[in-house]
Amino acid sequence: MTFRITRRAALGAGLAAALPLPAIAQGAVAKPDRIVVNASGGAMANLFRRTYNAEFEKRHGIRVVDTSPVDFGKLRAMVESGNVEWTVTELGGQDFVRAKQMNLLEPLDLSIIDLSRYPAAVRDSHIFPSSVYSTVMAFRTDVFPNGTHPKGWAEFWDVRRFPGPRSLRNHPVDNLEFALLADGVAMDKIYPIDMDRAFAKLDQLRQHVTVWWTTGAQPAQLLVDREVVLASGWNGRFYDIARRGAPVAVEWQGGCAKQNAFGIPRGARHTHWANQFLQVMTTPQLQAVYATELAYPGLHPDTLNFVEESVKPHLPTTPANLEKQFWLGVDWWTDNGQRAQEAWNRWMLRRG
Amino acid sequence: MDLTLRGVVRRFGTVTALAGIDLDVAEGELLTILGPSGSGKTTLLKIVAGFEFPDEGTVHLGNSDVTVAPPRSRDVGMVFQNYALFPHMTVAQNVAFPLEMRRLAKPERERRVAEALALVELAEYGHRLPRQLSGGQQQRVALARAIVFKPRLLLLDEPFGALDRKLREAMQLEVRRLQRRLKLTTLFITHDQEEALILSDRIAVMSAGRIEQIGLPDDVYARPGTRFVADFVGESNLLDGVARSGAEAEAAGFGTVTLIAPAGAPGARATLLVRPEALRIGAPAAGLANRTTGTIIETVFLGLSVKLRLRLGTGLELLARLPLRPSEPFPLAEGDDVPIGFAPEDVHVIADAGR
Amino acid sequence: MPAARVATSVRPDPVRARERTLLLLATPALLVIGVLFVWPLLRLLSMSVADGTLVQFEKAALDVLYVTVLWESIEIGLIVTVICLLLAYPVAMWLVQTSRFGFILGMFFLLLPFWTSVLVRTYAWMVLLGRSGVINRALRDLGWIDAPLPLLHNRLGVLIGIVHVMLPYMVIPIYAALLRIDPDLRRAAEGLGAPAWRAFARITLPLSLPGVFAGCALVFVITLGFFITPALLGGGRVMMISMLIEQQVREFLDWNFAAALATVLLVVTLAVYAMLGRLTGGAGHAGR
């Protein structure tokens, strides 16, 4: 056992010396046996293992153990009990703002993580911007062939021109925005959200939404099963089924782009290696692999250079796609999420 | 005849449980089906009760053919081995159950329940639950429940097995008394030959799905028709013999046995039955037609009698049972060589022993 | 008298010793229950009044949202329980009477849902019950229906999904209760003149009530805690209180309010449980 650790340490040191990185600085920090990275499971976990985890293990000789799922409640419980298992964790949805507000995160060490080429808007002291995803409209190409599909939410709402059952998420996020866009609000005027107006607009569509989906896999499956002909959903899910031959395509107009975030739980052990792991995650070549597989590109500006042309139309960060979408108002949701959710529950409960 | 079975056959796969049973039970008669376990007596009982149906043959109760009738329409009262009292009902509710099923009016029902409970001396126990009663009391409830609706046939399935000896004897007498008094046609199933001898009007001995012999208790005991019956009912000395001319036979290990009548054509095989209590030991053996000597190899004291195991010079072993008088010491001991004898009239010949 | 008592207590009492040994052996389980159940429960209760007031309960009790959803949850719990009972009783009776092979086969199919994850199971139901699912396609091919039946994404779909999972919880206690009933009792009843259905109603049914009660309690209580199945099969149209609790815990980290909702759910559950116990317990002695 001792021998093994020593040998692995030596190996790591050798590798580190060979790399053009600030190797002197890290040589001083003790190496743990392993770090724990908590992220979404499933296909994403496999991809993580092949890309970021493998690269980190290669560079530093420290094993990466992956766990899932992403759970904000668990993060809070861990931090509050002082028993933090995770070295690094993904932060689901819009939780990263609250995680920072509630002081659940360690500050990032920007001397290790090089964010200098990232867009200024996403650089933060505590939140690592890992990738971009978007809630977009998807449709069956056999029902709406040759560009006859709804282009934007106003048309999604137009059940006479575009008949057929629809599916939206059983959640206020995105839907309130989509309702306002459908009602003619400009993309840059969405926030602060006028909830009454949004719900009034949702009332109009209500009976045509046959399924309010709960999990990310649902809308893709609903389209495949012909359960619905139009649905909102996460772009990667539609990318996945379209690549596998399903007659499903995406309309970027009015899509709601969001950043996926990672952070270091406050009180985590080995924060140095947590920062090192996040630095590995900035590698544009690896982000490109990730983008090609899942259509969730990272925010390093070089990432698109390593992605094949055929993949680019499916990525939310491709400039032509990006200009059709708006960024989710994270701050508004952080302040109003619970209120909006209660209003949503109440609205869902109203039979009609 | 109250119960008539004709040619009843029941098979389970390749096993024949009943191989053609003919049986008649007369009105008011208590007939015992006696047999070891596996002899088919339980199957016979189930067929009479209607829990199983024969593959061949017929079952009649009185004049009605009930061969394939469901249990509820047979009007048969049954006491189960473990009584099968309904545990969630009181004693009175248990006894009232068959009356309720027959839709008797409540006053009549209550009168009959009280009557039946009085009959089994449980008049005060109507409100109790079965588990609050002793084994003997539970059995009396089961009996009351089986007779309260005046069934045309009473079935008793080894009902005394779970009771201790003293209680068992008391219950046996009580059942017999009740059966006589109510003139209940009764089919009684048991493997206990002693019980069968005490209770029965007639006994049917079953073995391997057949009735070996049917007759009065003392007939079955004193004059068994087959070697199996001789062996199963009571204790016995069975001697393998060959008939000689005249009233004599040659018994293996014993020698010539004098009989009161010929055992068959000379040279025919026969089994000679001598009950243990017919053997005379010591002085009383003198002067008997059949005599030999042997050694006492075991003595077992049974209160009113003593059982001796004796070995002859030929190696043949015999059982003897002698009466004991409390006032006199028993004169014999293990290891004693003693004269043994029995009278010709105490030898029962079972023809064609089949071996 | 005290002297005598001392004298007897000096002698080792094997019965008492056995009791002590058993208690010792049971201690780990009792500790696990204590640590994993009682302690969190106490924490939950204290969290619900963490502000030192009952505002959380006030919010839960006065807000029509939570009252409505709680009522709907109880309603679904009761419907599921009744359906399970009606389906499970015959199955349990069959299991008691069938051959060994039949028993193994029956149990296998009954327990099959336990061996698949809740998500797989739920998606399987989507494939079966969907608008263009197996059932609707078959019915359309047979010409029995023109438009697909709404089997999914409504309350019906939720009920089907929950009943499927809950059935074993009802069958097994009833099966165990039926197995304990001496088969001679039914024979005795029939021999005494009862037709099969009356023998069932008067003997088998009342004697199996403890199993029925256990099954109903299990099914009802577990059903109240469902949230994945109703979320997926209900298409958003069915809301259960556990879904709202989960929302408060995971999304809003409002643990005090979640604790208050959970406490209300717990109290309601216990109340229904007690009611059920009284109902079936009373019926158990309804012989007179």
PDB file of N, CA, C and O in Angstrom, chain A residues 45-87:
ATOM      1  N   ALA A  45     -22.168  11.156 -16.695  1.00  0.00           N
ATOM      2  CA  ALA A  45     -21.109  10.602 -15.847  1.00  0.00           C
ATOM      3  C   ALA A  45     -20.098   9.843 -16.690  1.00  0.00           C
ATOM      4  O   ALA A  45     -18.886   9.954 -16.482  1.00  0.00           O
ATOM      5  N   ASN A  46     -20.580   9.076 -17.665  1.00  0.00           N
ATOM      6  CA  ASN A  46     -19.678   8.338 -18.544  1.00  0.00           C
ATOM      7  C   ASN A  46     -18.742   9.280 -19.281  1.00  0.00           C
ATOM      8  O   ASN A  46     -17.540   9.046 -19.390  1.00  0.00           O
ATOM      9  N   LEU A  47     -19.344  10.359 -19.772  1.00  0.00           N
ATOM     10  CA  LEU A  47     -18.560  11.318 -20.538  1.00  0.00           C
ATOM     11  C   LEU A  47     -17.520  12.002 -19.654  1.00  0.00           C
ATOM     12  O   LEU A  47     -16.384  12.224 -20.060  1.00  0.00           O
ATOM     13  N   PHE A  48     -17.943  12.324 -18.437  1.00  0.00           N
ATOM     14  CA  PHE A  48     -17.011  12.925 -17.485  1.00  0.00           C
ATOM     15  C   PHE A  48     -15.825  12.010 -17.267  1.00  0.00           C
ATOM     16  O   PHE A  48     -14.680  12.442 -17.249  1.00  0.00           O
ATOM     17  N   ARG A  49     -16.092  10.737 -17.084  1.00  0.00           N
ATOM     18  CA  ARG A  49     -15.018   9.783 -16.838  1.00  0.00           C
ATOM     19  C   ARG A  49     -14.022   9.791 -17.994  1.00  0.00           C
ATOM     20  O   ARG A  49     -12.828   9.764 -17.787  1.00  0.00           O
ATOM     21  N   ARG A  50     -14.569   9.849 -19.222  1.00  0.00           N
ATOM     22  CA  ARG A  50     -13.693   9.770 -20.391  1.00  0.00           C
ATOM     23  C   ARG A  50     -12.911  11.055 -20.613  1.00  0.00           C
ATOM     24  O   ARG A  50     -11.832  11.022 -21.211  1.00  0.00           O
ATOM     25  N   THR A  51     -13.489  12.179 -20.189  1.00  0.00           N
ATOM     26  CA  THR A  51     -12.840  13.452 -20.493  1.00  0.00           C
ATOM     27  C   THR A  51     -12.146  14.038 -19.271  1.00  0.00           C
ATOM     28  O   THR A  51     -10.979  13.760 -19.032  1.00  0.00           O
ATOM     29  N   TYR A  52     -12.899  14.780 -18.467  1.00  0.00           N
ATOM     30  CA  TYR A  52     -12.278  15.549 -17.386  1.00  0.00           C
ATOM     31  C   TYR A  52     -11.630  14.647 -16.344  1.00  0.00           C
ATOM     32  O   TYR A  52     -10.508  14.891 -15.910  1.00  0.00           O
ATOM     33  N   ASN A  53     -12.319  13.598 -15.944  1.00  0.00           N
ATOM     34  CA  ASN A  53     -11.772  12.730 -14.899  1.00  0.00           C
ATOM     35  C   ASN A  53     -10.477  12.071 -15.371  1.00  0.00           C
ATOM     36  O   ASN A  53      -9.478  12.027 -14.648  1.00  0.00           O
ATOM     37  N   ALA A  54     -10.514  11.560 -16.613  1.00  0.00           N
ATOM     38  CA  ALA A  54      -9.336  10.867 -17.138  1.00  0.00           C
ATOM     39  C   ALA A  54      -8.157  11.837 -17.232  1.00  0.00           C
ATOM     40  O   ALA A  54      -7.027  11.498 -16.857  1.00  0.00           O
ATOM     41  N   GLU A  55      -8.444  13.037 -17.710  1.00  0.00           N
ATOM     42  CA  GLU A  55      -7.378  14.022 -17.870  1.00  0.00           C
ATOM     43  C   GLU A  55      -6.787  14.402 -16.513  1.00  0.00           C
ATOM     44  O   GLU A  55      -5.575  14.500 -16.357  1.00  0.00           O
ATOM     45  N   PHE A  56      -7.668  14.584 -15.526  1.00  0.00           N
ATOM     46  CA  PHE A  56      -7.199  14.956 -14.186  1.00  0.00           C
ATOM     47  C   PHE A  56      -6.327  13.854 -13.597  1.00  0.00           C
ATOM     48  O   PHE A  56      -5.270  14.102 -13.020  1.00  0.00           O
ATOM     49  N   GLU A  57      -6.776  12.619 -13.761  1.00  0.00           N
ATOM     50  CA  GLU A  57      -6.013  11.488 -13.232  1.00  0.00           C
ATOM     51  C   GLU A  57      -4.656  11.401 -13.919  1.00  0.00           C
ATOM     52  O   GLU A  57      -3.640  11.103 -13.301  1.00  0.00           O
ATOM     53  N   LYS A  58      -4.664  11.717 -15.225  1.00  0.00           N
ATOM     54  CA  LYS A  58      -3.410  11.652 -15.976  1.00  0.00           C
ATOM     55  C   LYS A  58      -2.457  12.760 -15.511  1.00  0.00           C
ATOM     56  O   LYS A  58      -1.281  12.532 -15.280  1.00  0.00           O
ATOM     57  N   ARG A  59      -3.003  13.934 -15.345  1.00  0.00           N
ATOM     58  CA  ARG A  59      -2.149  15.066 -14.994  1.00  0.00           C
ATOM     59  C   ARG A  59      -1.625  14.975 -13.579  1.00  0.00           C
ATOM     60  O   ARG A  59      -0.482  15.299 -13.300  1.00  0.00           O
ATOM     61  N   HIS A  60      -2.493  14.550 -12.640  1.00  0.00           N
ATOM     62  CA  HIS A  60      -2.123  14.680 -11.233  1.00  0.00           C
ATOM     63  C   HIS A  60      -1.959  13.356 -10.515  1.00  0.00           C
ATOM     64  O   HIS A  60      -1.534  13.336  -9.360  1.00  0.00           O
ATOM     65  N   GLY A  61      -2.339  12.251 -11.147  1.00  0.00           N
ATOM     66  CA  GLY A  61      -2.178  10.950 -10.489  1.00  0.00           C
ATOM     67  C   GLY A  61      -3.074  10.771  -9.277  1.00  0.00           C
ATOM     68  O   GLY A  61      -2.747  10.050  -8.349  1.00  0.00           O
ATOM     69  N   ILE A  62      -4.211  11.469  -9.278  1.00  0.00           N
ATOM     70  CA  ILE A  62      -5.165  11.323  -8.175  1.00  0.00           C
ATOM     71  C   ILE A  62      -6.442  10.747  -8.762  1.00  0.00           C
ATOM     72  O   ILE A  62      -6.942  11.234  -9.780  1.00  0.00           O
ATOM     73  N   ARG A  63      -6.927   9.708  -8.105  1.00  0.00           N
ATOM     74  CA  ARG A  63      -8.119   9.062  -8.626  1.00  0.00           C
ATOM     75  C   ARG A  63      -9.350   9.961  -8.439  1.00  0.00           C
ATOM     76  O   ARG A  63      -9.482  10.633  -7.423  1.00  0.00           O
ATOM     77  N   VAL A  64     -10.242   9.959  -9.431  1.00  0.00           N
ATOM     78  CA  VAL A  64     -11.489  10.721  -9.334  1.00  0.00           C
ATOM     79  C   VAL A  64     -12.641   9.746  -9.143  1.00  0.00           C
ATOM     80  O   VAL A  64     -12.838   8.853  -9.953  1.00  0.00           O
ATOM     81  N   VAL A  65     -13.341   9.903  -8.050  1.00  0.00           N
ATOM     82  CA  VAL A  65     -14.525   9.087  -7.799  1.00  0.00           C
ATOM     83  C   VAL A  65     -15.740   9.924  -8.156  1.00  0.00           C
ATOM     84  O   VAL A  65     -15.848  11.069  -7.726  1.00  0.00           O
ATOM     85  N   ASP A  66     -16.629   9.380  -9.000  1.00  0.00           N
ATOM     86  CA  ASP A  66     -17.806  10.198  -9.335  1.00  0.00           C
ATOM     87  C   ASP A  66     -19.032   9.709  -8.584  1.00  0.00           C
ATOM     88  O   ASP A  66     -19.240   8.524  -8.390  1.00  0.00           O
ATOM     89  N   THR A  67     -19.818  10.671  -8.120  1.00  0.00           N
ATOM     90  CA  THR A  67     -21.075  10.342  -7.450  1.00  0.00           C
ATOM     91  C   THR A  67     -22.175  11.156  -8.102  1.00  0.00           C
ATOM     92  O   THR A  67     -21.916  12.111  -8.841  1.00  0.00           O
ATOM     93  N   SER A  68     -23.411  10.764  -7.861  1.00  0.00           N
ATOM     94  CA  SER A  68     -24.578  11.500  -8.342  1.00  0.00           C
ATOM     95  C   SER A  68     -25.719  11.193  -7.383  1.00  0.00           C
ATOM     96  O   SER A  68     -25.605  10.290  -6.565  1.00  0.00           O
ATOM     97  N   PRO A  69     -26.851  11.818  -7.396  1.00  0.00           N
ATOM     98  CA  PRO A  69     -27.178  12.925  -8.292  1.00  0.00           C
ATOM     99  C   PRO A  69     -26.808  14.268  -7.684  1.00  0.00           C
ATOM    100  O   PRO A  69     -26.298  14.337  -6.571  1.00  0.00           O
ATOM    101  N   VAL A  70     -27.106  15.299  -8.449  1.00  0.00           N
ATOM    102  CA  VAL A  70     -26.921  16.659  -7.953  1.00  0.00           C
ATOM    103  C   VAL A  70     -28.088  16.975  -7.017  1.00  0.00           C
ATOM    104  O   VAL A  70     -29.233  16.775  -7.379  1.00  0.00           O
ATOM    105  N   ASP A  71     -27.766  17.386  -5.808  1.00  0.00           N
ATOM    106  CA  ASP A  71     -28.825  17.554  -4.812  1.00  0.00           C
ATOM    107  C   ASP A  71     -28.478  18.738  -3.911  1.00  0.00           C
ATOM    108  O   ASP A  71     -27.565  18.674  -3.098  1.00  0.00           O
ATOM    109  N   PHE A  72     -29.231  19.796  -4.091  1.00  0.00           N
ATOM    110  CA  PHE A  72     -28.960  21.026  -3.354  1.00  0.00           C
ATOM    111  C   PHE A  72     -29.166  20.822  -1.864  1.00  0.00           C
ATOM    112  O   PHE A  72     -28.385  21.287  -1.033  1.00  0.00           O
ATOM    113  N   GLY A  73     -30.223  20.097  -1.518  1.00  0.00           N
ATOM    114  CA  GLY A  73     -30.514  19.838  -0.109  1.00  0.00           C
ATOM    115  C   GLY A  73     -29.363  19.109   0.558  1.00  0.00           C
ATOM    116  O   GLY A  73     -28.969  19.410   1.680  1.00  0.00           O
ATOM    117  N   LYS A  74     -28.811  18.153  -0.146  1.00  0.00           N
ATOM    118  CA  LYS A  74     -27.718  17.373   0.405  1.00  0.00           C
ATOM    119  C   LYS A  74     -26.474  18.256   0.581  1.00  0.00           C
ATOM    120  O   LYS A  74     -25.756  18.139   1.578  1.00  0.00           O
ATOM    121  N   LEU A  75     -26.277  19.141  -0.395  1.00  0.00           N
ATOM    122  CA  LEU A  75     -25.147  20.064  -0.287  1.00  0.00           C
ATOM    123  C   LEU A  75     -25.256  20.888   0.982  1.00  0.00           C
ATOM    124  O   LEU A  75     -24.303  21.008   1.761  1.00  0.00           O
ATOM    125  N   ARG A  76     -26.458  21.429   1.188  1.00  0.00           N
ATOM    126  CA  ARG A  76     -26.658  22.261   2.376  1.00  0.00           C
ATOM    127  C   ARG A  76     -26.441  21.450   3.646  1.00  0.00           C
ATOM    128  O   ARG A  76     -25.760  21.885   4.574  1.00  0.00           O
ATOM    129  N   ALA A  77     -26.993  20.214   3.648  1.00  0.00           N
ATOM    130  CA  ALA A  77     -26.842  19.372   4.835  1.00  0.00           C
ATOM    131  C   ALA A  77     -25.374  19.059   5.092  1.00  0.00           C
ATOM    132  O   ALA A  77     -24.911  19.082   6.234  1.00  0.00           O
ATOM    133  N   MET A  78     -24.649  18.779   4.027  1.00  0.00           N
ATOM    134  CA  MET A  78     -23.224  18.468   4.168  1.00  0.00           C
ATOM    135  C   MET A  78     -22.457  19.633   4.762  1.00  0.00           C
ATOM    136  O   MET A  78     -21.676  19.474   5.708  1.00  0.00           O
ATOM    137  N   VAL A  79     -22.683  20.798   4.167  1.00  0.00           N
ATOM    138  CA  VAL A  79     -21.937  21.969   4.611  1.00  0.00           C
ATOM    139  C   VAL A  79     -22.296  22.299   6.060  1.00  0.00           C
ATOM    140  O   VAL A  79     -21.421  22.575   6.880  1.00  0.00           O
ATOM    141  N   GLU A  80     -23.570  22.210   6.385  1.00  0.00           N
ATOM    142  CA  GLU A  80     -23.999  22.595   7.734  1.00  0.00           C
ATOM    143  C   GLU A  80     -23.543  21.609   8.780  1.00  0.00           C
ATOM    144  O   GLU A  80     -23.303  21.956   9.923  1.00  0.00           O
ATOM    145  N   SER A  81     -23.419  20.335   8.395  1.00  0.00           N
ATOM    146  CA  SER A  81     -22.956  19.341   9.374  1.00  0.00           C
ATOM    147  C   SER A  81     -21.439  19.252   9.399  1.00  0.00           C
ATOM    148  O   SER A  81     -20.869  18.547  10.220  1.00  0.00           O
ATOM    149  N   GLY A  82     -20.769  19.981   8.465  1.00  0.00           N
ATOM    150  CA  GLY A  82     -19.311  19.955   8.440  1.00  0.00           C
ATOM    151  C   GLY A  82     -18.735  18.653   7.918  1.00  0.00           C
ATOM    152  O   GLY A  82     -17.554  18.391   8.056  1.00  0.00           O
ATOM    153  N   ASN A  83     -19.579  17.823   7.337  1.00  0.00           N
ATOM    154  CA  ASN A  83     -19.122  16.527   6.847  1.00  0.00           C
ATOM    155  C   ASN A  83     -19.273  16.501   5.330  1.00  0.00           C
ATOM    156  O   ASN A  83     -20.235  15.973   4.799  1.00  0.00           O
ATOM    157  N   VAL A  84     -18.318  17.108   4.641  1.00  0.00           N
ATOM    158  CA  VAL A  84     -18.449  17.293   3.191  1.00  0.00           C
ATOM    159  C   VAL A  84     -17.738  16.167   2.461  1.00  0.00           C
ATOM    160  O   VAL A  84     -16.521  16.024   2.570  1.00  0.00           O
ATOM    161  N   GLU A  85     -18.506  15.363   1.745  1.00  0.00           N
ATOM    162  CA  GLU A  85     -17.890  14.251   1.009  1.00  0.00           C
ATOM    163  C   GLU A  85     -17.350  14.709  -0.334  1.00  0.00           C
ATOM    164  O   GLU A  85     -16.415  14.119  -0.856  1.00  0.00           O
ATOM    165  N   TRP A  86     -18.028  15.697  -0.921  1.00  0.00           N
ATOM    166  CA  TRP A  86     -17.703  16.074  -2.284  1.00  0.00           C
ATOM    167  C   TRP A  86     -16.507  17.031  -2.323  1.00  0.00           C
ATOM    168  O   TRP A  86     -16.433  17.964  -1.540  1.00  0.00           O
ATOM    169  N   THR A  87     -15.605  16.824  -3.265  1.00  0.00           N
ATOM    170  CA  THR A  87     -14.535  17.783  -3.486  1.00  0.00           C
ATOM    171  C   THR A  87     -15.045  18.912  -4.373  1.00  0.00           C
ATOM    172  O   THR A  87     -14.793  20.088  -4.138  1.00  0.00           O
TER     173      THR A  87
END
